[in-house]
Short mmCIF file of C-alpha atoms and ligand atoms in Angstrom, two decimals:
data_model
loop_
_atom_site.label_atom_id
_atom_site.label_comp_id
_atom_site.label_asym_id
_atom_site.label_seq_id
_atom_site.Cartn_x
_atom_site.Cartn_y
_atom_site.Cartn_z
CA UNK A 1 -3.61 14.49 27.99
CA UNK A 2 -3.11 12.02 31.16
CA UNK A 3 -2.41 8.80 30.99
CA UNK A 4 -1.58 6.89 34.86
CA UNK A 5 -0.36 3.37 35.30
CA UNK A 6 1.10 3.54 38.93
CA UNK A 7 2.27 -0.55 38.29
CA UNK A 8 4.33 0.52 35.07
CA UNK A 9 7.47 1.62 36.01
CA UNK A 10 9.57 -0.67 37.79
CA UNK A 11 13.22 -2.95 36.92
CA UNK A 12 16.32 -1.18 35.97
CA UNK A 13 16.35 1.07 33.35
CA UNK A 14 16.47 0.09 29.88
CA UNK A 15 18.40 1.83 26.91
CA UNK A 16 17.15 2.63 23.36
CA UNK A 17 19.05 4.83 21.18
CA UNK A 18 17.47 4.90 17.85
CA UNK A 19 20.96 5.21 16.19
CA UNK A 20 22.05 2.55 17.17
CA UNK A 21 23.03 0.07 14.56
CA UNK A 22 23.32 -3.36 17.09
CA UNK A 23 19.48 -2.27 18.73
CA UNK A 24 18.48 -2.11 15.17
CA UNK A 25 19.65 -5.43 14.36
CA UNK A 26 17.00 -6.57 16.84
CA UNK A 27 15.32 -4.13 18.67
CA UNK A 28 12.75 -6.26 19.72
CA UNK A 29 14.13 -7.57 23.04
CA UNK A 30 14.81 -3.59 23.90
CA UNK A 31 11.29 -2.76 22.84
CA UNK A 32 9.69 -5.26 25.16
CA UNK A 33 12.23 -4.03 28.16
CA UNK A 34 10.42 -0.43 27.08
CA UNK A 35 7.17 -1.78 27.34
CA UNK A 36 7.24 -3.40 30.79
CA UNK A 37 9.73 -1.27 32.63
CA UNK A 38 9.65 2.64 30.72
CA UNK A 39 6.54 2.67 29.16
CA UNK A 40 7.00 6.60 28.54
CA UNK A 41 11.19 6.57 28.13
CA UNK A 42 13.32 9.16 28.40
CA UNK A 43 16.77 9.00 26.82
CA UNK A 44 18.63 11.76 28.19
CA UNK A 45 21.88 11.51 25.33
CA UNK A 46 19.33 12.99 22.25
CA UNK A 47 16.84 14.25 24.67
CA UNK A 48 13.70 12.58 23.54
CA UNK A 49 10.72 10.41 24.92
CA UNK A 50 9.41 7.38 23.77
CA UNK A 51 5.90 5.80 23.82
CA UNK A 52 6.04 1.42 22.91
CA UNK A 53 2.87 0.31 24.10
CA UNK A 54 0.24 -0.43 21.21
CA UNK A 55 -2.34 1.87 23.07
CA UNK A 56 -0.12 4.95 24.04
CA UNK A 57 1.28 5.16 20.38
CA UNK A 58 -2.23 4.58 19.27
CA UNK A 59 -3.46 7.30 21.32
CA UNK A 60 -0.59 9.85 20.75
CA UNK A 61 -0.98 8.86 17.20
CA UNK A 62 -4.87 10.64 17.34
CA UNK A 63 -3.81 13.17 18.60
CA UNK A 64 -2.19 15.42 16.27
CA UNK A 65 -3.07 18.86 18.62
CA UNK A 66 -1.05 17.62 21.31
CA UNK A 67 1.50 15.56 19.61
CA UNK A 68 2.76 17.77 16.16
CA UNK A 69 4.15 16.67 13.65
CA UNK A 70 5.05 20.16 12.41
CA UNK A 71 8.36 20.58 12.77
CA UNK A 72 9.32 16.73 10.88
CA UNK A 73 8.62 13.43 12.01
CA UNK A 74 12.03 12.20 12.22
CA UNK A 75 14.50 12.83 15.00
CA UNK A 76 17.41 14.25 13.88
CA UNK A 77 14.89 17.21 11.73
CA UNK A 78 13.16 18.67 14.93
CA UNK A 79 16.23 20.88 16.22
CA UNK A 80 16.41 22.26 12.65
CA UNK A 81 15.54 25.67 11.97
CA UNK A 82 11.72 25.98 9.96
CA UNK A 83 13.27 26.75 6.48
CA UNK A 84 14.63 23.65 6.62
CA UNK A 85 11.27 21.66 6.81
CA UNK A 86 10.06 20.32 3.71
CA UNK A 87 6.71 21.41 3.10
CA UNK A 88 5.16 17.99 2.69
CA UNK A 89 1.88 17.11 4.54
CA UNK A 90 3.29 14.63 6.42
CA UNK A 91 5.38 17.49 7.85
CA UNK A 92 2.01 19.81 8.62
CA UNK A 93 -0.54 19.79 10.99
CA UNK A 94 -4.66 20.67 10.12
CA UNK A 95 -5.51 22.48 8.81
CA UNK A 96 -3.21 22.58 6.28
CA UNK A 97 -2.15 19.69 6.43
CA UNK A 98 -6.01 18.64 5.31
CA UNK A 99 -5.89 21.19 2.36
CA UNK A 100 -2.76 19.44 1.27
CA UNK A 101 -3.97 15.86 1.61
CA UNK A 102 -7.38 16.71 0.31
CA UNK A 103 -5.83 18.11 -2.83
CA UNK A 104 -4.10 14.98 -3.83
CA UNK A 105 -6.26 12.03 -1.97
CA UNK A 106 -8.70 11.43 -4.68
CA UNK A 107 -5.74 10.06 -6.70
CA UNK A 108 -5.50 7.07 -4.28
CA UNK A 109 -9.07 6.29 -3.63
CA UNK A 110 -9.64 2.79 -4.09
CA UNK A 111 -11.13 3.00 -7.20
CA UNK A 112 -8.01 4.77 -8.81
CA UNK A 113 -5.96 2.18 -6.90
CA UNK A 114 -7.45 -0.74 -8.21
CA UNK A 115 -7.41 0.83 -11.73
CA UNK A 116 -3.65 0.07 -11.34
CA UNK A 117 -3.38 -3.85 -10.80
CA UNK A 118 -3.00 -5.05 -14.06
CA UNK A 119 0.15 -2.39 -15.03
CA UNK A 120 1.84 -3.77 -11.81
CA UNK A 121 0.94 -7.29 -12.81
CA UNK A 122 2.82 -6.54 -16.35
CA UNK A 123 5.84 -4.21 -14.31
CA UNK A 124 6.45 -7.45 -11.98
CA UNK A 125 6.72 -9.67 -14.71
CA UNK A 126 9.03 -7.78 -16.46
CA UNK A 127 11.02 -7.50 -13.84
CA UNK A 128 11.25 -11.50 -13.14
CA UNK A 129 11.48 -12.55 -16.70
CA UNK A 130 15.62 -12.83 -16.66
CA UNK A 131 15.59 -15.36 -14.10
CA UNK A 132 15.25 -18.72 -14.12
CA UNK A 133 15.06 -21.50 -10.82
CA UNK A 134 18.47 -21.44 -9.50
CA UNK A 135 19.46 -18.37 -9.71
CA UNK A 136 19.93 -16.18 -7.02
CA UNK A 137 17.84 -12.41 -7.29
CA UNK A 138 18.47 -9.56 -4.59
CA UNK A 139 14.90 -9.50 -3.64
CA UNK A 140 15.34 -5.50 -3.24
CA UNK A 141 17.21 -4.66 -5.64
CA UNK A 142 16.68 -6.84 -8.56
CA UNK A 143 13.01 -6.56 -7.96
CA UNK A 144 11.49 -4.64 -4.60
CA UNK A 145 12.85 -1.39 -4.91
CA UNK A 146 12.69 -0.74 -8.69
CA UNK A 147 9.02 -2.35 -9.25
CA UNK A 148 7.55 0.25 -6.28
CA UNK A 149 9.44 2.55 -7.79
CA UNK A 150 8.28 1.78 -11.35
CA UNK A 151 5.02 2.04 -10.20
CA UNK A 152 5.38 5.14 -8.41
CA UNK A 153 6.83 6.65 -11.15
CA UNK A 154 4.01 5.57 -13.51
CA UNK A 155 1.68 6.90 -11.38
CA UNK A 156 3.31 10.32 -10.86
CA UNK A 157 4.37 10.79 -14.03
CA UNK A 158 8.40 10.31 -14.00
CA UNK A 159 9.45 8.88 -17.33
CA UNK A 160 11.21 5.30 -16.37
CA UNK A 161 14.94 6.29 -17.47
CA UNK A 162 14.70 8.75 -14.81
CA UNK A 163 13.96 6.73 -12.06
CA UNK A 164 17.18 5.55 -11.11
CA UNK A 165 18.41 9.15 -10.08
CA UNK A 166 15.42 9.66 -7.88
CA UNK A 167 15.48 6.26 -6.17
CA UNK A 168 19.17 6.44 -5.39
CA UNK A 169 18.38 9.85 -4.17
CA UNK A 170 15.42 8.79 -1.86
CA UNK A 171 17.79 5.89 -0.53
CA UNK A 172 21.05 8.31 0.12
CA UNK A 173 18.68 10.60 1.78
CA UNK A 174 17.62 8.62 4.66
CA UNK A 175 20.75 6.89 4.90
CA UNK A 176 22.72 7.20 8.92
CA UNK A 177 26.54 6.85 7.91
CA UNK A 178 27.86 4.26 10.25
CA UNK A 179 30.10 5.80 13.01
CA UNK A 180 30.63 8.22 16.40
CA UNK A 181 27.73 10.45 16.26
CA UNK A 182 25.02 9.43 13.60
CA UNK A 183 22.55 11.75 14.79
CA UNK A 184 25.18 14.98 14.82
CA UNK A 185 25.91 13.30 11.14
CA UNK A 186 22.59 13.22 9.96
CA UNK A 187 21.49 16.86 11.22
CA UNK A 188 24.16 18.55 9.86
CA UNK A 189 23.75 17.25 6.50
CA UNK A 190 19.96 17.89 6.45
CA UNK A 191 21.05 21.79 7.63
CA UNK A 192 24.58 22.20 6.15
CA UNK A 193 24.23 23.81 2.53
CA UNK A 194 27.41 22.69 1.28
CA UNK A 195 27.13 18.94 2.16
CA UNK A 196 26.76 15.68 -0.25
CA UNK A 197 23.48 15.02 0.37
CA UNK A 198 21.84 18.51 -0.12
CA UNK A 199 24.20 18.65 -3.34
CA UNK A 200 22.45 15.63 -4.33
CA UNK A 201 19.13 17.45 -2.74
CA UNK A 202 19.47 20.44 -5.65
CA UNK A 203 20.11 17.87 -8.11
CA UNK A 204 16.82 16.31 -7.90
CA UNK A 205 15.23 19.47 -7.32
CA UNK A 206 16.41 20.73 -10.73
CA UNK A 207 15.16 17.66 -12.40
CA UNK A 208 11.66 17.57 -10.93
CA UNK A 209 11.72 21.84 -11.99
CA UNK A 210 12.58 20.70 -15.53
CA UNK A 211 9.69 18.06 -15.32
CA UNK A 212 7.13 20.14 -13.57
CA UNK A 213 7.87 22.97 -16.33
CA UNK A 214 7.40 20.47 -19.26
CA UNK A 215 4.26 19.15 -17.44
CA UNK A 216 3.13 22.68 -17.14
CA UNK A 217 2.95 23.22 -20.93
CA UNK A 218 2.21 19.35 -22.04
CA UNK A 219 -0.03 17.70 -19.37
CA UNK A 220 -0.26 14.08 -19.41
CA UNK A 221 -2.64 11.80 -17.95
CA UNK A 222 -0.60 11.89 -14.32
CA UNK A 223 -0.63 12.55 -10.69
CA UNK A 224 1.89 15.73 -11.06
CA UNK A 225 -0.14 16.92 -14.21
CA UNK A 226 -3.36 16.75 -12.29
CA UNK A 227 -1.85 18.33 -9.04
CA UNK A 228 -0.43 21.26 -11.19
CA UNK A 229 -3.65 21.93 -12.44
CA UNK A 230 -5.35 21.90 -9.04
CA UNK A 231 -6.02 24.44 -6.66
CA UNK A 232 -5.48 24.32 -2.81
CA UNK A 233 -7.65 25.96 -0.77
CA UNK A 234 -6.39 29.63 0.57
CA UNK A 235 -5.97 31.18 4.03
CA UNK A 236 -9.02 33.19 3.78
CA UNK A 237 -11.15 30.55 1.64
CA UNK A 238 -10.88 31.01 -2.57
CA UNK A 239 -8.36 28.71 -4.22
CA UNK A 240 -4.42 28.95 -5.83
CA UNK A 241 -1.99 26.73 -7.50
CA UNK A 242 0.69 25.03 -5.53
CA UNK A 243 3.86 27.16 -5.47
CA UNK A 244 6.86 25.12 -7.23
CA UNK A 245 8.44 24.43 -3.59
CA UNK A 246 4.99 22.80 -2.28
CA UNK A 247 4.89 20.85 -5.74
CA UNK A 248 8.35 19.35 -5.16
CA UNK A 249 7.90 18.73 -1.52
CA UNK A 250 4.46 16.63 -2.89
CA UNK A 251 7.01 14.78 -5.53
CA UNK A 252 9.39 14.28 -3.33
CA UNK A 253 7.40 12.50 -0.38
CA UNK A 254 5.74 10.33 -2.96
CA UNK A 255 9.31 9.28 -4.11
CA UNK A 256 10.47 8.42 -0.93
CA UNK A 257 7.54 7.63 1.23
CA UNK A 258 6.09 5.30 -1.88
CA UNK A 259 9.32 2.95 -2.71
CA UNK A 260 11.28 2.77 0.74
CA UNK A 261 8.79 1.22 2.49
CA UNK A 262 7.76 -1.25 -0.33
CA UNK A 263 10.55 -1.88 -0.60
CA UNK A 264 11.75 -3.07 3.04
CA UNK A 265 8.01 -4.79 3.44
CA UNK A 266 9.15 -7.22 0.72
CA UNK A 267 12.29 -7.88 2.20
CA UNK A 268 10.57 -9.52 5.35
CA UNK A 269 8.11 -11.32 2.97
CA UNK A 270 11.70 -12.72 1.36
CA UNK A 271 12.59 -13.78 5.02
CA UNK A 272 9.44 -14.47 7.28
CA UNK A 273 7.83 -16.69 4.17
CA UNK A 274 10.24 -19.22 3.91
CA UNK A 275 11.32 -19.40 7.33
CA UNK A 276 7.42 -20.08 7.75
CA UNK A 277 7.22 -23.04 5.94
CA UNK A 278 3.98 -24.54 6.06
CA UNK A 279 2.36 -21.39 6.22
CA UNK A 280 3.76 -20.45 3.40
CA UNK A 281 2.75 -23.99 2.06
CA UNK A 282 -0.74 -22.49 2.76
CA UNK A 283 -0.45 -19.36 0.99
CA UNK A 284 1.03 -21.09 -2.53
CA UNK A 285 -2.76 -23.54 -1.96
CA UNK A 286 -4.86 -20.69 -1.55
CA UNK A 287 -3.47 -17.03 -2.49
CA UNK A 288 -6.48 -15.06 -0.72
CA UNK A 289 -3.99 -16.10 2.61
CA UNK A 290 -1.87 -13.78 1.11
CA UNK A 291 -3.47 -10.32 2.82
CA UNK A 292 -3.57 -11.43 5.80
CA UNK A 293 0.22 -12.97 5.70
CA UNK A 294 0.86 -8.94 4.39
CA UNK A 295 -0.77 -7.63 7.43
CA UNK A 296 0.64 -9.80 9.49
CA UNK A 297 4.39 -8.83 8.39
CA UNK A 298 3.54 -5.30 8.44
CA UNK A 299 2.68 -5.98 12.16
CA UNK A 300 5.57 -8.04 13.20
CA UNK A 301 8.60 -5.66 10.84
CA UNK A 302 6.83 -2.31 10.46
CA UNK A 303 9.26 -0.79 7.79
CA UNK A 304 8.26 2.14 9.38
CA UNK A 305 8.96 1.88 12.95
CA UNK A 306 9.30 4.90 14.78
CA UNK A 307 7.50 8.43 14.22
CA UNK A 308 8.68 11.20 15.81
CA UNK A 309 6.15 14.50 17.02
CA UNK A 310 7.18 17.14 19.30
CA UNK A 311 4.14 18.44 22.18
CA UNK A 312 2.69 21.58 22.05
CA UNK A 313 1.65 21.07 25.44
CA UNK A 314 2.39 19.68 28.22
CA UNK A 315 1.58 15.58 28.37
CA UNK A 316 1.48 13.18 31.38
CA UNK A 317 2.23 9.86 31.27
CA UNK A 318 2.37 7.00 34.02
CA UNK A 319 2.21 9.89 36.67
CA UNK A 320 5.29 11.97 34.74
CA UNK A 321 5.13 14.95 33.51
CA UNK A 322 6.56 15.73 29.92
CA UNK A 323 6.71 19.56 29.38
CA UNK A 324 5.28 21.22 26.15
CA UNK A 325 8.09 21.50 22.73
CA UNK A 326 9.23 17.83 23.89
CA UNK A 327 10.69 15.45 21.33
CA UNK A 328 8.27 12.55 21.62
CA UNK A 329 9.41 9.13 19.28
CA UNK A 330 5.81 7.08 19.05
CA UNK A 331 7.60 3.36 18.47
CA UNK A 332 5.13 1.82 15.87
CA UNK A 333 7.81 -1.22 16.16
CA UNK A 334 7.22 -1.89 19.93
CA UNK A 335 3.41 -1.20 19.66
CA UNK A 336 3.12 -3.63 17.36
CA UNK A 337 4.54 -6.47 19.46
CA UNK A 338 2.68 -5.05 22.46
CA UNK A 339 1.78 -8.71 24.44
CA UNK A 340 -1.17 -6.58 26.32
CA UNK A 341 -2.77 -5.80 22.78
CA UNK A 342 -1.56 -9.24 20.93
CA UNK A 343 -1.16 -12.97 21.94
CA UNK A 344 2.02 -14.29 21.72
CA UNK A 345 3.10 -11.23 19.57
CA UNK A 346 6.71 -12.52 18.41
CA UNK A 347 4.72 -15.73 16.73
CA UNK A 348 4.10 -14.89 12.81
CA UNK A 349 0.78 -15.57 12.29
CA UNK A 350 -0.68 -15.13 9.05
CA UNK A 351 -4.47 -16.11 10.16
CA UNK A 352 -4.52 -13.39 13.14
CA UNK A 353 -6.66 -10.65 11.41
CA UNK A 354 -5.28 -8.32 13.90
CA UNK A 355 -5.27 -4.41 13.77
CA UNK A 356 -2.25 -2.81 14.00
CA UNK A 357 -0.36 0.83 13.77
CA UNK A 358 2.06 0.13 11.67
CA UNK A 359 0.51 2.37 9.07
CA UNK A 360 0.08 5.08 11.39
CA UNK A 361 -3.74 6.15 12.90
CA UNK A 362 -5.80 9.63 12.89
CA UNK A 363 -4.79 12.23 9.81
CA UNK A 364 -1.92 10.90 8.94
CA UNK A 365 -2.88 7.34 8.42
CA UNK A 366 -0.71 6.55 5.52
CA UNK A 367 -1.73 7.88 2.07
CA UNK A 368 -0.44 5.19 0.14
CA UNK A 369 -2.05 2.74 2.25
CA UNK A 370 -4.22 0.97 -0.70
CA UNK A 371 -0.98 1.20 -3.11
CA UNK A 372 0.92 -0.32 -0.60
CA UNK A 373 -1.28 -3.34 -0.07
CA UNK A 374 -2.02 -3.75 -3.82
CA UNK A 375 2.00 -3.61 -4.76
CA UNK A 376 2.87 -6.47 -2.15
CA UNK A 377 -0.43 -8.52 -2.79
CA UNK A 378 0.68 -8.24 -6.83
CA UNK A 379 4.24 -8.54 -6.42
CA UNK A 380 4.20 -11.68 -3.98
CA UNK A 381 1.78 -13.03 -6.38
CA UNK A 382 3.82 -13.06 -9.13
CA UNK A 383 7.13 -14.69 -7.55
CA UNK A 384 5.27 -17.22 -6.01
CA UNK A 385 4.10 -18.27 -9.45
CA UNK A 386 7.37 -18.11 -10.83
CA UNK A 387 9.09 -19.06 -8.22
CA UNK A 388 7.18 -21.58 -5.35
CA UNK A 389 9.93 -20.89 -3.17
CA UNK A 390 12.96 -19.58 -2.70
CA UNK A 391 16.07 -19.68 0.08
CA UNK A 392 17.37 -15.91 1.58
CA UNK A 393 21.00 -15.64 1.84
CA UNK A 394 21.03 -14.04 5.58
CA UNK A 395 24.96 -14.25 5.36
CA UNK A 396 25.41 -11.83 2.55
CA UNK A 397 22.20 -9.64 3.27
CA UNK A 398 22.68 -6.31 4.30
CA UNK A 399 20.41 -4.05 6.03
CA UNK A 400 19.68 -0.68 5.38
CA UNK A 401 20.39 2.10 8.21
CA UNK A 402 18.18 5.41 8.90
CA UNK A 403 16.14 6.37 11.53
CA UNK A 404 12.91 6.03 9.78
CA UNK A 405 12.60 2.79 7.64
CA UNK A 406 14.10 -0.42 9.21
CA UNK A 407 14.68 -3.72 6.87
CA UNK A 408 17.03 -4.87 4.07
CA UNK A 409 19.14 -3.14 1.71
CA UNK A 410 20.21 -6.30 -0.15
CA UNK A 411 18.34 -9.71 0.20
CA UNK A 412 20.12 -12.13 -2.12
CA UNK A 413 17.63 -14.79 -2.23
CA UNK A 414 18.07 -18.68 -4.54
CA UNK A 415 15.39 -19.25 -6.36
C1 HEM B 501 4.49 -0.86 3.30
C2 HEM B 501 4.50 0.31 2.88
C3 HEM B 501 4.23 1.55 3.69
C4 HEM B 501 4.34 1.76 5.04
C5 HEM B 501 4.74 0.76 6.12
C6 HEM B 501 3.96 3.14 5.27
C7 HEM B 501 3.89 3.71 6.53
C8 HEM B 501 3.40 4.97 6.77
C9 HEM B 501 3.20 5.52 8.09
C10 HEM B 501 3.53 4.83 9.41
C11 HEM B 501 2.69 6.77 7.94
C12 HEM B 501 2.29 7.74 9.06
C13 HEM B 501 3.44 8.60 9.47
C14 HEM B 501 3.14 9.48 10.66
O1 HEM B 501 2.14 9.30 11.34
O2 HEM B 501 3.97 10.37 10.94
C15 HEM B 501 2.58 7.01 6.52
C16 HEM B 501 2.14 8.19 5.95
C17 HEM B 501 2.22 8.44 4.59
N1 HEM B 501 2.50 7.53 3.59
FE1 HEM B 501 2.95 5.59 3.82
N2 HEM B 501 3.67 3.73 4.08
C18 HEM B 501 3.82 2.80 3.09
C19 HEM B 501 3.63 2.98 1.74
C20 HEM B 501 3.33 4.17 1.15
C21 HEM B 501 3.17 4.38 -0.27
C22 HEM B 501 3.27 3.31 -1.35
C23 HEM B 501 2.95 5.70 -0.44
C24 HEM B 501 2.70 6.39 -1.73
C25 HEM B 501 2.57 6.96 -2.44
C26 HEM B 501 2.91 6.33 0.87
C27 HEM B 501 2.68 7.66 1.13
C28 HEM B 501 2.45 8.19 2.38
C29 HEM B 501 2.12 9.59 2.61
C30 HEM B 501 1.98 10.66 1.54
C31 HEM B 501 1.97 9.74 3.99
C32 HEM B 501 1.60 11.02 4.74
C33 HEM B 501 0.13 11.10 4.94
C34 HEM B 501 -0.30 12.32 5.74
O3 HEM B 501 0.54 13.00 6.34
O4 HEM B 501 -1.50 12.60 5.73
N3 HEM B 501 3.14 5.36 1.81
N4 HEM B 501 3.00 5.89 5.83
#
């Protein structure tokens, strides 16, 4: 793959480190120094690359062959040794990654999607009904995180009292603890078999066995019922079951890659809408605004904003060489305020009907993409008619740290 831009590289060098809590505060003003000045970075301290312009990350995104995603898609997993990979497609390259996604996909066609609007509808306002104008709600808390969850859960099959365990699981997780050496932090607790977190790991591991057994001899009408009784296609062609590790990978991604990023998406809704008043004004007068605005937020604060791949061969870039088994980061958060692809790319524009990466391109285009949209669309919905407006309490707010999702932990917002 060769990519030359002889004009690219020029100024002094700029600095991302992904672990960085202050850069995540605001990356944006690094990201643009990325873009115009080290448009393929290399940061020497984790050894990695990075790719921020809208068309490279587009590009690399396509192209799984060179850019893997085999060995994890998040930084501080691709030193770790294979065992400790979960088996999850978005971990897998084709073609089994396709036998994995094809097994499951049907259950978030459209169709089934849609099927799903009025139960969200009724989860939302269940959720809203103790407050009244005046109070103040953590928009994540109180309401993000445990509706996508709630749906999730509904849709998988995981009875509601359980949920809490498995949320505060898929939040500890991806947590960086604050300190030295995040990234050193973070490996060792993914590899080290007596830490916290994989503790926590066996935990939820021996719930989900517990549930897939009960499912096994009572199905119900639900995503892990239907995914036990289907058959992946083999090595050699014919058909088997899942194996219980492949089944709990399957639960596990859904967990974590369905309510995390909900979750932080509404967080900027809770922030960019009001800020935005008279677009905002807009969406309350005519609610089919409200798409686009979602778009448009994924765009500007991708909760997802950096995927990481690792080449299998070697890849040039403005005129440099990066050898094959590099750590590559593909910075969905740069890309997306890329000035060559967007005009004026740090203005929130609800109306721009622009494309954007920001749920990743070519196989692994997010699954959940139609859930996604419908949860936000319904959820929004519903707190704008209970609530025109409301005011976010930046002061208090916290944010939530990992190296994959980026956006609030807690948004206390005064309704
Ligand atoms: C706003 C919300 C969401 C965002 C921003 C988001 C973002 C992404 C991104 C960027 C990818 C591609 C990752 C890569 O290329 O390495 C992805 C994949 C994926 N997402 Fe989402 N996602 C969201 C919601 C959901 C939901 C609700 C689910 C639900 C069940 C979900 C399930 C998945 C799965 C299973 C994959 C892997 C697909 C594959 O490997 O083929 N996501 N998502």
């Amino acid at each position: 793959m060769t990519n030359t831009d002889a004009t690219a590289v020029s100024g002094s060098p700029p600095y991302y480190d992904p672990y960085d809590f202050d850069i995540d505060q605001n990356p944006y003003p690094c990201f643009k120094q990325l873009r115009d000045h080290a448009p393929l970075y290399y940061n020497e301290k984790y050894d990695f690359y990075a790719l921020s312009r809208y068309q490279d990350v587009l590009g690399a995104s396509k192209d799984w062959q060179t850019f893997s995603s085999a060995r994890g898609t998040v930084l501080e997993l691709l030193d770790l040794p294979a065992e400790h990979i979960p088996q999850m497609m978005i971990f897998m390259d084709p073609p089994q990654h396709d036998r994995m996604r094809r097994l499951v996909s049907r259950g978030f066609s459209p169709r089934h999607i849609n099927r799903l609007e009025q139960r969200t509808r009724e989860l939302a306002r269940e959720l809203l009904a103790p407050f009244q104008p005046g109070d103040t709600l953590d928009l994540i808390d109180d309401y993000a995180a445990p509706f996508a969850s709630m749906v999730i859960g509904e849709l998988a099959g995981v009875p509601r009292e359980d949920l809490d365990i498995v949320r505060q699981w898929g939040e500890d997780n991806l947590a960086l603890k604050e300190g030295e050496d995040a990234f050193q932090g973070a490996k060792t607790m993914a590899a080290d078999a007596d830490s916290e977190l994989a503790a926590a790991r066996r935990d939820v591991w021996a719930y989900f066995n517990e549930l897939i057994e009960k499912r096994r001899r009572e199905p119900q009408d639900d995503m892990i019922s239907a995914v036990i009784a289907s058959e992946i296609e083999g090595d050699g062609g014919g058909g088997r079951p899942l194996e219980d590790r492949e089944l709990l990978d399957f639960i596990g991604l859904l967990s974590g890659a369905g309510t995390e990023t909900v979750s932080r998406l509404m967080g900027w809704a809770g922030v960019y809408l009001p800020e935005h008043a008279d677009q905002f004004a807009a969406i309350r007068g005519d609610l089919a605004l409200l798409p686009g605005a979602i778009e448009e937020l994924l765009r500007i604060e991708p909760p997802s904003p950096v995927q990481a791949r690792i080449t299998t061969a070697s890849a040039t870039f403005y005129g440099t060489e990066i050898p094959a088994g590099s750590k590559l980061l593909l910075l969905t958060g740069a890309a997306g305020r890329d000035e060559r692809q967007y005009h004026d790319p740090d203005r929130f524009d609800i109306r721009r009907d622009a494309k954007h990466v920001s749920l990743g391109q070519g196989v692994h285009f997010c699954l959940g993409a139609n859930l996604a949209r419908l949860e936000a669309r319904v959820a929004l919905e519903e707190l704008i008619a209970r609530f025109p407006t409301w005011e976010p309490d930046i002061a208090t707010a916290q944010r939530i740290h990992t190296s994959t999702v980026r956006g609030y932990r807690h948004l206390p917002v005064r309704l």
